[in-house]
JSON list of C-alpha atoms and ligand atoms in Angstrom, two decimals:
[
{"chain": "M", "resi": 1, "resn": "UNK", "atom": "CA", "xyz": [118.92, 139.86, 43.38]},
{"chain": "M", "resi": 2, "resn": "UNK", "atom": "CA", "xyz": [119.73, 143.21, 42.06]},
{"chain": "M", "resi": 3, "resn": "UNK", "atom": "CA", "xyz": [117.91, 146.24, 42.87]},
{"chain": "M", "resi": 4, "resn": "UNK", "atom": "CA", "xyz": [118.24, 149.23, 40.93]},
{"chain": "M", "resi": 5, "resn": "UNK", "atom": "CA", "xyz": [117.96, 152.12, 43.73]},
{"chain": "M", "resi": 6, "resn": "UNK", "atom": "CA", "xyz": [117.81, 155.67, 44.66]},
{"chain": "M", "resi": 7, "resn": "UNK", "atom": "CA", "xyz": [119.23, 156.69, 48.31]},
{"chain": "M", "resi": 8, "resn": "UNK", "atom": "CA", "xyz": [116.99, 159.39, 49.38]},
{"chain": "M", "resi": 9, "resn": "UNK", "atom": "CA", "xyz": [113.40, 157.94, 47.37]},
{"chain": "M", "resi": 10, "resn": "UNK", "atom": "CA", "xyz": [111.28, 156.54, 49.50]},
{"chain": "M", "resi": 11, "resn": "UNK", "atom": "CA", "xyz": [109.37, 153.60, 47.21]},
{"chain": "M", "resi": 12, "resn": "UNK", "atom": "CA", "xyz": [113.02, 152.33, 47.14]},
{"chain": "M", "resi": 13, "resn": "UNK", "atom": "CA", "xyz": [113.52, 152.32, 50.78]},
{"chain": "M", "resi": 14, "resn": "UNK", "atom": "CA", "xyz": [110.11, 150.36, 50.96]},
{"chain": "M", "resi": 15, "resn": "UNK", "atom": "CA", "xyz": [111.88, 147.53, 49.10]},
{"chain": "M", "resi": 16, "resn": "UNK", "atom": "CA", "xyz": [114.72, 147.98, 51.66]},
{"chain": "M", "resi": 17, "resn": "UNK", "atom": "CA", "xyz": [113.05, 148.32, 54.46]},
{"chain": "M", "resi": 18, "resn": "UNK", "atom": "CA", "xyz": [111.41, 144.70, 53.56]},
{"chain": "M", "resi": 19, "resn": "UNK", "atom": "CA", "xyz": [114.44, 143.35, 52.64]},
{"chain": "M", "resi": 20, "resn": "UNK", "atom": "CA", "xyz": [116.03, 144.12, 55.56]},
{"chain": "M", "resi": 21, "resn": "UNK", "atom": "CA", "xyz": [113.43, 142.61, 57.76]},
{"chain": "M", "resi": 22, "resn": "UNK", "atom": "CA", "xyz": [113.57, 139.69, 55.98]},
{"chain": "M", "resi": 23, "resn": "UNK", "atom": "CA", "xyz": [117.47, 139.18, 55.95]},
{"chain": "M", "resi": 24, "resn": "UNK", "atom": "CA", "xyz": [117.67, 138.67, 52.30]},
{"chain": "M", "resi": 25, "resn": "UNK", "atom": "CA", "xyz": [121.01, 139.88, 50.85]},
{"chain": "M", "resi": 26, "resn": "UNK", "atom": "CA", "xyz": [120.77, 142.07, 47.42]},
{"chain": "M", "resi": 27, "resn": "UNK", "atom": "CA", "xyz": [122.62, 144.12, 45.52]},
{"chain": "M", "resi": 28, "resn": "UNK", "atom": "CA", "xyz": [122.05, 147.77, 45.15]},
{"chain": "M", "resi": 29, "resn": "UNK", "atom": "CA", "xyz": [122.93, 150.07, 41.91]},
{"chain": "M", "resi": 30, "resn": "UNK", "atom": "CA", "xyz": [122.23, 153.75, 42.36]},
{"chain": "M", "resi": 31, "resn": "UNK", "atom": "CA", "xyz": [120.45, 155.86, 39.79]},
{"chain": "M", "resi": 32, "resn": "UNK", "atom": "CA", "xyz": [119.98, 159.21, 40.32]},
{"chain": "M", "resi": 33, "resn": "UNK", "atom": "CA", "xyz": [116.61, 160.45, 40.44]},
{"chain": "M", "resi": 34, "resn": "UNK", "atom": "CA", "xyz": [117.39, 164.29, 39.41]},
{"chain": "M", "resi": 35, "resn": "UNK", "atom": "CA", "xyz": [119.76, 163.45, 35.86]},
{"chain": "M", "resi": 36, "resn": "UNK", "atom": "CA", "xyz": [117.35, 161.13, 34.04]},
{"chain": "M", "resi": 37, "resn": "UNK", "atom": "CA", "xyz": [120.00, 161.00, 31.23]},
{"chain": "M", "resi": 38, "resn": "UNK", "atom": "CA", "xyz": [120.86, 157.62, 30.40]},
{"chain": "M", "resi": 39, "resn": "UNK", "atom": "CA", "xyz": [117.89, 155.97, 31.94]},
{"chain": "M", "resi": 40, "resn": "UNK", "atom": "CA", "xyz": [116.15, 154.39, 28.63]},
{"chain": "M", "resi": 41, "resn": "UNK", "atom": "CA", "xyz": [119.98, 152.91, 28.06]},
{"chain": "M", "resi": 42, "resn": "UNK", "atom": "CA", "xyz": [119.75, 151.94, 32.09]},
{"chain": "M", "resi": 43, "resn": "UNK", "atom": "CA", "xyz": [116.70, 150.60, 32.63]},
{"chain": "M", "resi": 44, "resn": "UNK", "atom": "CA", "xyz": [114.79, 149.98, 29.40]},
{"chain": "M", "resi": 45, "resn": "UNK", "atom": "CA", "xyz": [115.00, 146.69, 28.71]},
{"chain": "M", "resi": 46, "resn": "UNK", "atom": "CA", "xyz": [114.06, 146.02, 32.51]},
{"chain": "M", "resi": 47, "resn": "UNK", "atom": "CA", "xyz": [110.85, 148.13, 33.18]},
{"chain": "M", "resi": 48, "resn": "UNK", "atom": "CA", "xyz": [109.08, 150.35, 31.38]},
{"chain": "M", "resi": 49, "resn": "UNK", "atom": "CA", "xyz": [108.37, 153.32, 33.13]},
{"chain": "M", "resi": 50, "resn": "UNK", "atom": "CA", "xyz": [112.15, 153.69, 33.42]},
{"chain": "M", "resi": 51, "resn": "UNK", "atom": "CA", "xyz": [112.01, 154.18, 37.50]},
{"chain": "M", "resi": 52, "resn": "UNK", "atom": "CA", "xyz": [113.17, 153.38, 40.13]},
{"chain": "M", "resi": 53, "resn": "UNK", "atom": "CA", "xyz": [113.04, 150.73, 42.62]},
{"chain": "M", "resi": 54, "resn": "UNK", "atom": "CA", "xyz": [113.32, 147.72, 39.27]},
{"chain": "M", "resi": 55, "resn": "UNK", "atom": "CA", "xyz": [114.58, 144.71, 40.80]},
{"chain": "M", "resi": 56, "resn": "UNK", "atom": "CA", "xyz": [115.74, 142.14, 38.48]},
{"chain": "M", "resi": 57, "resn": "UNK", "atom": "CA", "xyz": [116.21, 138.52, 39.99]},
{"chain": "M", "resi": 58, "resn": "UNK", "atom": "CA", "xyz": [118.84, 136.06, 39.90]},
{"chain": "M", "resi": 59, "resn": "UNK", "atom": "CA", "xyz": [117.48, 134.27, 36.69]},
{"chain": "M", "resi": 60, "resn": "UNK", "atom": "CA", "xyz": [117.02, 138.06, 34.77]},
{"chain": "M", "resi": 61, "resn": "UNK", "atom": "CA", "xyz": [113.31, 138.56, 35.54]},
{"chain": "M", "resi": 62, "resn": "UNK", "atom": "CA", "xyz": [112.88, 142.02, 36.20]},
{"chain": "M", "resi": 63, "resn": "UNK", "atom": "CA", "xyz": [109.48, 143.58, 37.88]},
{"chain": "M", "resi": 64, "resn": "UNK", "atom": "CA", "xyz": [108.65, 147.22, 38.68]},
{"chain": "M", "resi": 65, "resn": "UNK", "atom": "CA", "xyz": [106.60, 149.39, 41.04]},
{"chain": "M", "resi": 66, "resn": "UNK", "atom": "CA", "xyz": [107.28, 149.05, 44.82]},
{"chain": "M", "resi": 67, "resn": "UNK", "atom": "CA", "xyz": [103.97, 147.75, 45.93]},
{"chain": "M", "resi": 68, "resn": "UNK", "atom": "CA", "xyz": [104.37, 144.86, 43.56]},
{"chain": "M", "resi": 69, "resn": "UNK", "atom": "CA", "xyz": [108.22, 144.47, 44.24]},
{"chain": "M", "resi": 70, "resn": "UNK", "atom": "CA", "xyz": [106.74, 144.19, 48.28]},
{"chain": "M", "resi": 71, "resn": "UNK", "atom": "CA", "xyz": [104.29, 141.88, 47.63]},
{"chain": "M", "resi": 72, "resn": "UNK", "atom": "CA", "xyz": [106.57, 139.52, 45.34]},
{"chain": "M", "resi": 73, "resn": "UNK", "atom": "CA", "xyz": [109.20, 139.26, 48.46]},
{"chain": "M", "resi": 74, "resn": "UNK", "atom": "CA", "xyz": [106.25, 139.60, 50.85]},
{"chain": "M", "resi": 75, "resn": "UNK", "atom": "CA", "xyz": [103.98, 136.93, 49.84]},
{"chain": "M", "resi": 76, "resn": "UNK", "atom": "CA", "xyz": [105.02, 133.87, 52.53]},
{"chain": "M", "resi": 77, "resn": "UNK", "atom": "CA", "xyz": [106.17, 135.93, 54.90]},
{"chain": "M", "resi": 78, "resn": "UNK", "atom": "CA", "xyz": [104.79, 137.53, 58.32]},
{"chain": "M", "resi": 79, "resn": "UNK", "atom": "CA", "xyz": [104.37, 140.73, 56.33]},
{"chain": "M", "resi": 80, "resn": "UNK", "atom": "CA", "xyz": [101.41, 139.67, 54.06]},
{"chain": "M", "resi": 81, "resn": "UNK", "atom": "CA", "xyz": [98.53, 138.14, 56.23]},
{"chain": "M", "resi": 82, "resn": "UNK", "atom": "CA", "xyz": [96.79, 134.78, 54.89]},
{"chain": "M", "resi": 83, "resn": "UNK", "atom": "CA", "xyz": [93.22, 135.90, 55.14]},
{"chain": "M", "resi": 84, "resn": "UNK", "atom": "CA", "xyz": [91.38, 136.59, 51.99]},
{"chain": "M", "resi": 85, "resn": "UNK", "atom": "CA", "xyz": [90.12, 139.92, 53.41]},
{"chain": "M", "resi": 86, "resn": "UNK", "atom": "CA", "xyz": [92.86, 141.11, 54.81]},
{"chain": "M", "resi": 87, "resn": "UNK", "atom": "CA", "xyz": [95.07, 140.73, 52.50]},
{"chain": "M", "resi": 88, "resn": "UNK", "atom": "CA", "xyz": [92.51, 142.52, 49.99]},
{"chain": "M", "resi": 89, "resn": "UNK", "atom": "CA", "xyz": [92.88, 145.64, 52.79]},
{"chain": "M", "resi": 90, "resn": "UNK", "atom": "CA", "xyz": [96.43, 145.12, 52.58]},
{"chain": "M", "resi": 91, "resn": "UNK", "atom": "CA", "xyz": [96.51, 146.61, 48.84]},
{"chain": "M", "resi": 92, "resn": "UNK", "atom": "CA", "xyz": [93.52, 148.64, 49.91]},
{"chain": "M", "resi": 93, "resn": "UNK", "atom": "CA", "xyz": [96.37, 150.96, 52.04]},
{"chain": "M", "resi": 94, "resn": "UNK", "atom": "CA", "xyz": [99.20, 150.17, 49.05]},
{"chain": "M", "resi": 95, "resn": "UNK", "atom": "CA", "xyz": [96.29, 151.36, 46.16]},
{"chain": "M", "resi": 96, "resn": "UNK", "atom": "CA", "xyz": [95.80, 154.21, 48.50]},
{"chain": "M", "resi": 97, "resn": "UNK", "atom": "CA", "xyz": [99.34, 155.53, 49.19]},
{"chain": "M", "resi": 98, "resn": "UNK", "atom": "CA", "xyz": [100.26, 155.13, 45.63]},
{"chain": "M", "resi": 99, "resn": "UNK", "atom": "CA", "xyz": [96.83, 157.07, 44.50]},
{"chain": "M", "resi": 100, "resn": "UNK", "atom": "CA", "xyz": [96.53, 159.65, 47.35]},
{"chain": "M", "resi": 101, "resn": "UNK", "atom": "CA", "xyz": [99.54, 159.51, 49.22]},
{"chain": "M", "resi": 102, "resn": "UNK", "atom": "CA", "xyz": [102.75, 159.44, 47.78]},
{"chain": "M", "resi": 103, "resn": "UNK", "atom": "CA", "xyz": [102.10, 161.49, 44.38]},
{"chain": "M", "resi": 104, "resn": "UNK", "atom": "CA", "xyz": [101.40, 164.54, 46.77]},
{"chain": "M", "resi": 105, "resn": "UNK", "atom": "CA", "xyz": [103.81, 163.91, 49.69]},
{"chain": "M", "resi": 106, "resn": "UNK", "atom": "CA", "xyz": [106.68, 162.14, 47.70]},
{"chain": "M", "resi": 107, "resn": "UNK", "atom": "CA", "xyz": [106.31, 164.81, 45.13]},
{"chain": "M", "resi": 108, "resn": "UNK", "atom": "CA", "xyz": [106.27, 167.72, 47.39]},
{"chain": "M", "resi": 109, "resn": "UNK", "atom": "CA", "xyz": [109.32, 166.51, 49.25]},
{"chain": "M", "resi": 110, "resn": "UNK", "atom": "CA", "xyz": [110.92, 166.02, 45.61]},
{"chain": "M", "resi": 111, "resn": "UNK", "atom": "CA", "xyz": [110.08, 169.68, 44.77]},
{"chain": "M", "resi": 112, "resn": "UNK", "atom": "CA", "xyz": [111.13, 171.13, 47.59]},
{"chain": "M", "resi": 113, "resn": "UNK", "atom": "CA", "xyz": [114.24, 169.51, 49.12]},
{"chain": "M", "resi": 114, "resn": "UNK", "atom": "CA", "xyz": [115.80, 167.75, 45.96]},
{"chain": "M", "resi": 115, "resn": "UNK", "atom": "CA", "xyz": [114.67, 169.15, 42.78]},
{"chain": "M", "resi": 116, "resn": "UNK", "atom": "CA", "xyz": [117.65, 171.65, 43.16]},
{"chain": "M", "resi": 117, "resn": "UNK", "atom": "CA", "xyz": [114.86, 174.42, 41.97]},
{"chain": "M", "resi": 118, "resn": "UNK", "atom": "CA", "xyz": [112.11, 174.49, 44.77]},
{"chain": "M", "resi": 119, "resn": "UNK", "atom": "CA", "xyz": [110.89, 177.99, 43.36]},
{"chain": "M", "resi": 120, "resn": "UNK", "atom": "CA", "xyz": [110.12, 176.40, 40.03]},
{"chain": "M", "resi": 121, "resn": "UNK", "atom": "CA", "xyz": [107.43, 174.51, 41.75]},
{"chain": "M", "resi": 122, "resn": "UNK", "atom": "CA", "xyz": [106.23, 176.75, 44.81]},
{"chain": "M", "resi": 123, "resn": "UNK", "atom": "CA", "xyz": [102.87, 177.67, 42.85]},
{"chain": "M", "resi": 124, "resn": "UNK", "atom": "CA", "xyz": [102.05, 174.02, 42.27]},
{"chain": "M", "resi": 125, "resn": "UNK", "atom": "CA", "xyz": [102.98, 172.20, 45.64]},
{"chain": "M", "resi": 126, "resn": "UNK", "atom": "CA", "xyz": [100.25, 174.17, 47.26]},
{"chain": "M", "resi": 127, "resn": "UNK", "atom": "CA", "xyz": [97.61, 171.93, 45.86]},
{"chain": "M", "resi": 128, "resn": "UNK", "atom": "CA", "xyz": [99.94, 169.00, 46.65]},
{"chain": "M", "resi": 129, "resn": "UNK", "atom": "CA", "xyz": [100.56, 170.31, 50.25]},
{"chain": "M", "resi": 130, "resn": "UNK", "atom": "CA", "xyz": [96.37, 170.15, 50.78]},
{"chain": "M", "resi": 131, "resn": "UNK", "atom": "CA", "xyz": [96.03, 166.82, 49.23]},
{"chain": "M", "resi": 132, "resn": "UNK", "atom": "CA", "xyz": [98.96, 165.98, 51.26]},
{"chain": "M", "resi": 133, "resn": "UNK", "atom": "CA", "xyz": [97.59, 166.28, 54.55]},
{"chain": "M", "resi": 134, "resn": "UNK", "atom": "CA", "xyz": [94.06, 165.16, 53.53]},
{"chain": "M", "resi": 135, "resn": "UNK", "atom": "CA", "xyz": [96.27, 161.69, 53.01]},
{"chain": "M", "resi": 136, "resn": "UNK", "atom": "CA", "xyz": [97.39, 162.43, 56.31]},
{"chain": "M", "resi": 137, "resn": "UNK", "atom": "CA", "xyz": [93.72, 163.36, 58.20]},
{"chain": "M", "resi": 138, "resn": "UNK", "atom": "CA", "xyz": [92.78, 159.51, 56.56]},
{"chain": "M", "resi": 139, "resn": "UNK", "atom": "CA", "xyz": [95.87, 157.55, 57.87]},
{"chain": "M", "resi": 140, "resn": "UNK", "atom": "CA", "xyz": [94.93, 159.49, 61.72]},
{"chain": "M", "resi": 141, "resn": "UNK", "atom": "CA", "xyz": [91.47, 158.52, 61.35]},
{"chain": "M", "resi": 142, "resn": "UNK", "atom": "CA", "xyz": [92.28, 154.63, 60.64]},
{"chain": "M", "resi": 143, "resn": "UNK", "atom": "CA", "xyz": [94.85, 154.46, 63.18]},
{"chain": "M", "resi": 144, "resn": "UNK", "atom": "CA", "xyz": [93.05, 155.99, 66.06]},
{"chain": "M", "resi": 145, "resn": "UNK", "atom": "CA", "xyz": [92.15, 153.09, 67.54]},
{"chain": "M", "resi": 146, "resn": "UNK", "atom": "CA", "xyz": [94.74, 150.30, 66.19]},
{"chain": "M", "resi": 147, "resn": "UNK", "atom": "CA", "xyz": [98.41, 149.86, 65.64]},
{"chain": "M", "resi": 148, "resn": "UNK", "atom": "CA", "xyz": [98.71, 148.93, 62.49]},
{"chain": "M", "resi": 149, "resn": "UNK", "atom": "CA", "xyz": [96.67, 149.42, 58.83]},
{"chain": "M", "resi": 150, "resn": "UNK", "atom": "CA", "xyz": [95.63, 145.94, 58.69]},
{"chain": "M", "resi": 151, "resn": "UNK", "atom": "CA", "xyz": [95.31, 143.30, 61.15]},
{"chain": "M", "resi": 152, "resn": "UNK", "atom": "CA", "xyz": [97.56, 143.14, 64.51]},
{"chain": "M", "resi": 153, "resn": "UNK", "atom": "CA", "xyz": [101.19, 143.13, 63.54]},
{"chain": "M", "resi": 154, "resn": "UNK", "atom": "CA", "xyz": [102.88, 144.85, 60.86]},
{"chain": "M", "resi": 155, "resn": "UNK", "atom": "CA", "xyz": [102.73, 145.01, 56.93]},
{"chain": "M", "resi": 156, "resn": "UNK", "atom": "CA", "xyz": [103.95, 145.77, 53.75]},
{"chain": "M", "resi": 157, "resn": "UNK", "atom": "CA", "xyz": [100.31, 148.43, 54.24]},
{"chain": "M", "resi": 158, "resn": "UNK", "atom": "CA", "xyz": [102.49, 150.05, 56.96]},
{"chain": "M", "resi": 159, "resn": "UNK", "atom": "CA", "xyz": [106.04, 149.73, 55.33]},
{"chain": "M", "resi": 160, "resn": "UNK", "atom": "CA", "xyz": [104.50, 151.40, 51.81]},
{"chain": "M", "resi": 161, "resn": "UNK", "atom": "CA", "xyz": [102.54, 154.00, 53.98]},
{"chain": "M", "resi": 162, "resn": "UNK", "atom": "CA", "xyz": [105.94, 154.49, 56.24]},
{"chain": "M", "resi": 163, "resn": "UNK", "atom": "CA", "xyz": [108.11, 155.49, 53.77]},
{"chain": "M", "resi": 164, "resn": "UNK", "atom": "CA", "xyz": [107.21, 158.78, 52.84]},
{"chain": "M", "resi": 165, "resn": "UNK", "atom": "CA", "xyz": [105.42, 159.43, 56.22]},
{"chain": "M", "resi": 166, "resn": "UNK", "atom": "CA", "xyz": [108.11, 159.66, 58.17]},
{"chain": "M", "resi": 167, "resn": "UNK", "atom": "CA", "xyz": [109.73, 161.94, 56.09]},
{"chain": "M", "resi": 168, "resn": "UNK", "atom": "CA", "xyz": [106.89, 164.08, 55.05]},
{"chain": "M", "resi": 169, "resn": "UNK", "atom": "CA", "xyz": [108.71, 166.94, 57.03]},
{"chain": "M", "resi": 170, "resn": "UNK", "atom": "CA", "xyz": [111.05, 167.53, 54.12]},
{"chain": "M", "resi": 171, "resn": "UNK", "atom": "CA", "xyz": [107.98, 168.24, 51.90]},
{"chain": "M", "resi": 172, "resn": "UNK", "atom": "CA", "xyz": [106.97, 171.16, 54.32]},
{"chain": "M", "resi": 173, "resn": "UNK", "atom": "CA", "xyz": [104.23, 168.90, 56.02]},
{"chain": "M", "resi": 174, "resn": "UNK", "atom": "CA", "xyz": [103.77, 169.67, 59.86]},
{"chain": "M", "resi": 175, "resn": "UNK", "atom": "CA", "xyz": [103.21, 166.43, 61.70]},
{"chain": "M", "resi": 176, "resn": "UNK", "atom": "CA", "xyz": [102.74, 167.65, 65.23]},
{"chain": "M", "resi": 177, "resn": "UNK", "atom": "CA", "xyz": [98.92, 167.67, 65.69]},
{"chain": "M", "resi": 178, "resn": "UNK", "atom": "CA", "xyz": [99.09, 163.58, 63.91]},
{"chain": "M", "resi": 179, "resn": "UNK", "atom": "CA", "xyz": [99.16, 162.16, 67.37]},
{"chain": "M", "resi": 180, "resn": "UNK", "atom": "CA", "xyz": [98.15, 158.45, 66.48]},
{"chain": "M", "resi": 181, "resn": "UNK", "atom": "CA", "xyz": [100.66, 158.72, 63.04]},
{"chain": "M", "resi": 182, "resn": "UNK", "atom": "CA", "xyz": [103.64, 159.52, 65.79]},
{"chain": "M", "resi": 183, "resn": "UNK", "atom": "CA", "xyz": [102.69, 156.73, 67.25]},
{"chain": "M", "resi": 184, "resn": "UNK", "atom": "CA", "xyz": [102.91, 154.35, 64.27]},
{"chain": "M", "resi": 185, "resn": "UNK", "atom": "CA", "xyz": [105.89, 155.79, 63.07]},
{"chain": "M", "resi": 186, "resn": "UNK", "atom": "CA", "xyz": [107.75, 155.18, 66.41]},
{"chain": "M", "resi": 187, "resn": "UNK", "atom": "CA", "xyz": [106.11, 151.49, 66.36]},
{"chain": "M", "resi": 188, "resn": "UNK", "atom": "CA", "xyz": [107.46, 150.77, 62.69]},
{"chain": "M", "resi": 189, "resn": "UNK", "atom": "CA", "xyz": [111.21, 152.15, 63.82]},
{"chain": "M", "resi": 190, "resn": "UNK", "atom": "CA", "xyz": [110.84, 150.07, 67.03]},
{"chain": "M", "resi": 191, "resn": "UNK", "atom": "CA", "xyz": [110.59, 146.74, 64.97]},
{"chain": "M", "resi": 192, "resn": "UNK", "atom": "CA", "xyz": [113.62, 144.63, 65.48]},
{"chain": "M", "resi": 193, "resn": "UNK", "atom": "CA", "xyz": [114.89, 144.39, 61.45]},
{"chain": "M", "resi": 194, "resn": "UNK", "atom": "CA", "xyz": [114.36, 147.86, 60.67]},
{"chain": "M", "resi": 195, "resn": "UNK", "atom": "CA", "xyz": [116.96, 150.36, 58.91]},
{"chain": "M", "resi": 196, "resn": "UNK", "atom": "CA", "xyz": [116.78, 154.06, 57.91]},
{"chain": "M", "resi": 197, "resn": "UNK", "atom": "CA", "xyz": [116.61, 155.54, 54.66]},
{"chain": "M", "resi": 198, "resn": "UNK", "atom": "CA", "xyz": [120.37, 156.75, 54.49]},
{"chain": "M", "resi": 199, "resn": "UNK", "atom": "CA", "xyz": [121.22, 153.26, 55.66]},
{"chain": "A", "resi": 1, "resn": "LIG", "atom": "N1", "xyz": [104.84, 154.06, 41.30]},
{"chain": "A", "resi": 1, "resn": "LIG", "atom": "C1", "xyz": [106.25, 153.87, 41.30]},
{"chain": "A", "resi": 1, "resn": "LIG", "atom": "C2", "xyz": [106.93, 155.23, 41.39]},
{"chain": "A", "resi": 1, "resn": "LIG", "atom": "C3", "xyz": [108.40, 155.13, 41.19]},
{"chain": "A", "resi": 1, "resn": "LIG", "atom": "C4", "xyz": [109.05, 156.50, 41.18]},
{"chain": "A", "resi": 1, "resn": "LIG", "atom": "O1", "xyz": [108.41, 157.55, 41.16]},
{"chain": "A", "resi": 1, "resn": "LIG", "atom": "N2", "xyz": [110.39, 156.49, 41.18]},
{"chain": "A", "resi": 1, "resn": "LIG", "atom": "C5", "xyz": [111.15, 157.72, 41.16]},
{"chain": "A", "resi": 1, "resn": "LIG", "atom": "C6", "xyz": [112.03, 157.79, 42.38]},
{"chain": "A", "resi": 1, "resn": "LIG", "atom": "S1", "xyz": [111.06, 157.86, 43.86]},
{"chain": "A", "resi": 1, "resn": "LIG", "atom": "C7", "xyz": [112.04, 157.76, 39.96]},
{"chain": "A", "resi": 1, "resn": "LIG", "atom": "O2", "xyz": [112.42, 156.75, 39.40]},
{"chain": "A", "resi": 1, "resn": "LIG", "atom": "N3", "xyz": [112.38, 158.98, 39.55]},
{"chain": "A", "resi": 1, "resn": "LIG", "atom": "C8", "xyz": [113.29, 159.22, 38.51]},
{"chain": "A", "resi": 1, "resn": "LIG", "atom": "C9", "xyz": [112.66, 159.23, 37.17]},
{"chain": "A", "resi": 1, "resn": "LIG", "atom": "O3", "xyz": [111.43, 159.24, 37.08]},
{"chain": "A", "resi": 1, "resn": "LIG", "atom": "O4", "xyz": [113.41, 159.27, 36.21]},
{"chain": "A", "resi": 1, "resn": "LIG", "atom": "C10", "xyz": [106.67, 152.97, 42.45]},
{"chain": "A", "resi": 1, "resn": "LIG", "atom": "O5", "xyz": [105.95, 152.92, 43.44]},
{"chain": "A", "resi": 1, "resn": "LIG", "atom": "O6", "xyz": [107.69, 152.30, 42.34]}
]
């Protein structure tokens, strides 16, 4: 498979991160996320929000949107549980980090540390900041008392939520008092498969 794929975004690295724990071989072809010129010519004909992670199999099928692109290589596998309800919960936490999570942590870590203009945004990442770290207050509450989002091993919940977690510091976000997210974040690094974004 080929994955078209951005280094430092983190919806890509979710499809990595899986990837990787699964020990399926792909091929990677960089876009860059700051020049959009040349994406409709790029990407087009392959999905049509022109971003980034697209994967397009081996026979040309191509599918968007990293929560989709997880659960397409997650389905089968240890990382999407067989139970009706939890697997419902599982897109419960994707629905969530795509809604609440990543468009005001990804997006504030865009702004600030790769946008190549942070001051052209400072007015407007302080209502992303807030929502931001009301994501963060919900992820705290539901891990207080388990390890992982869903059930009792690890997901494609906890790889979409991980990704721009554990680098939420490059958005400005102050992690220190999220005592149970530490935790999760170490226990997601700690899993035998796993790779870093710059990887
Ligand atoms: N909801 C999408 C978001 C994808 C997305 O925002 N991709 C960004 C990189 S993180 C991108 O392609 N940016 C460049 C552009 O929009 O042209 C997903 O989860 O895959």
């Amino acid at each position: 498979v080929l994955l078209y794929d951005s280094p430092v975004s983190g919806n890509c690295f979710k499809v990595r991160l899986l990837l990787s724990h699964l020990a399926l071989p792909y091929e990677r072809r960089s876009v860059d996320v700051v020049d959009r010129s040349g994406r409709r010519e790029l990407l087009g004909a392959l999905n049509p929000s022109l971003r980034v992670p697209t994967l397009v199999l081996d026979d040309g099928r191509a599918l968007g949107e990293s929560g989709a692109i997880l659960w397409y290589f997650g389905e089968g596998s240890r990382f999407v549980p067989e139970d009706r309800y939890e697997r419902a919960q599982v897109l419960q936490w994707m629905f969530f980090e795509q809604y609440e999570h990543e468009p005001a942590i990804a997006v504030a870590r865009f702004w600030l540390a790769y946008s190549g203009q942070p001051e052209r945004f400072e007015a407007r990442r302080e209502e992303r900041t807030a929502a931001g770290y009301r994501a963060l207050d919900v992820m705290e509450s539901r891990l207080a008392d388990r390890e992982w989002f869903v059930g009792e091993s690890m997901t494609i919940a906890d790889i979409a939520l991980y990704a721009y977690t554990h680098v939420a510091h490059e958005g400005g976000f102050e992690l220190e008092p999220y005592g149970a997210i530490a935790g999760w974040l170490a226990r997601v690094a700690e899993q035998p498969g796993h790779v870093t974004i710059d990887a």
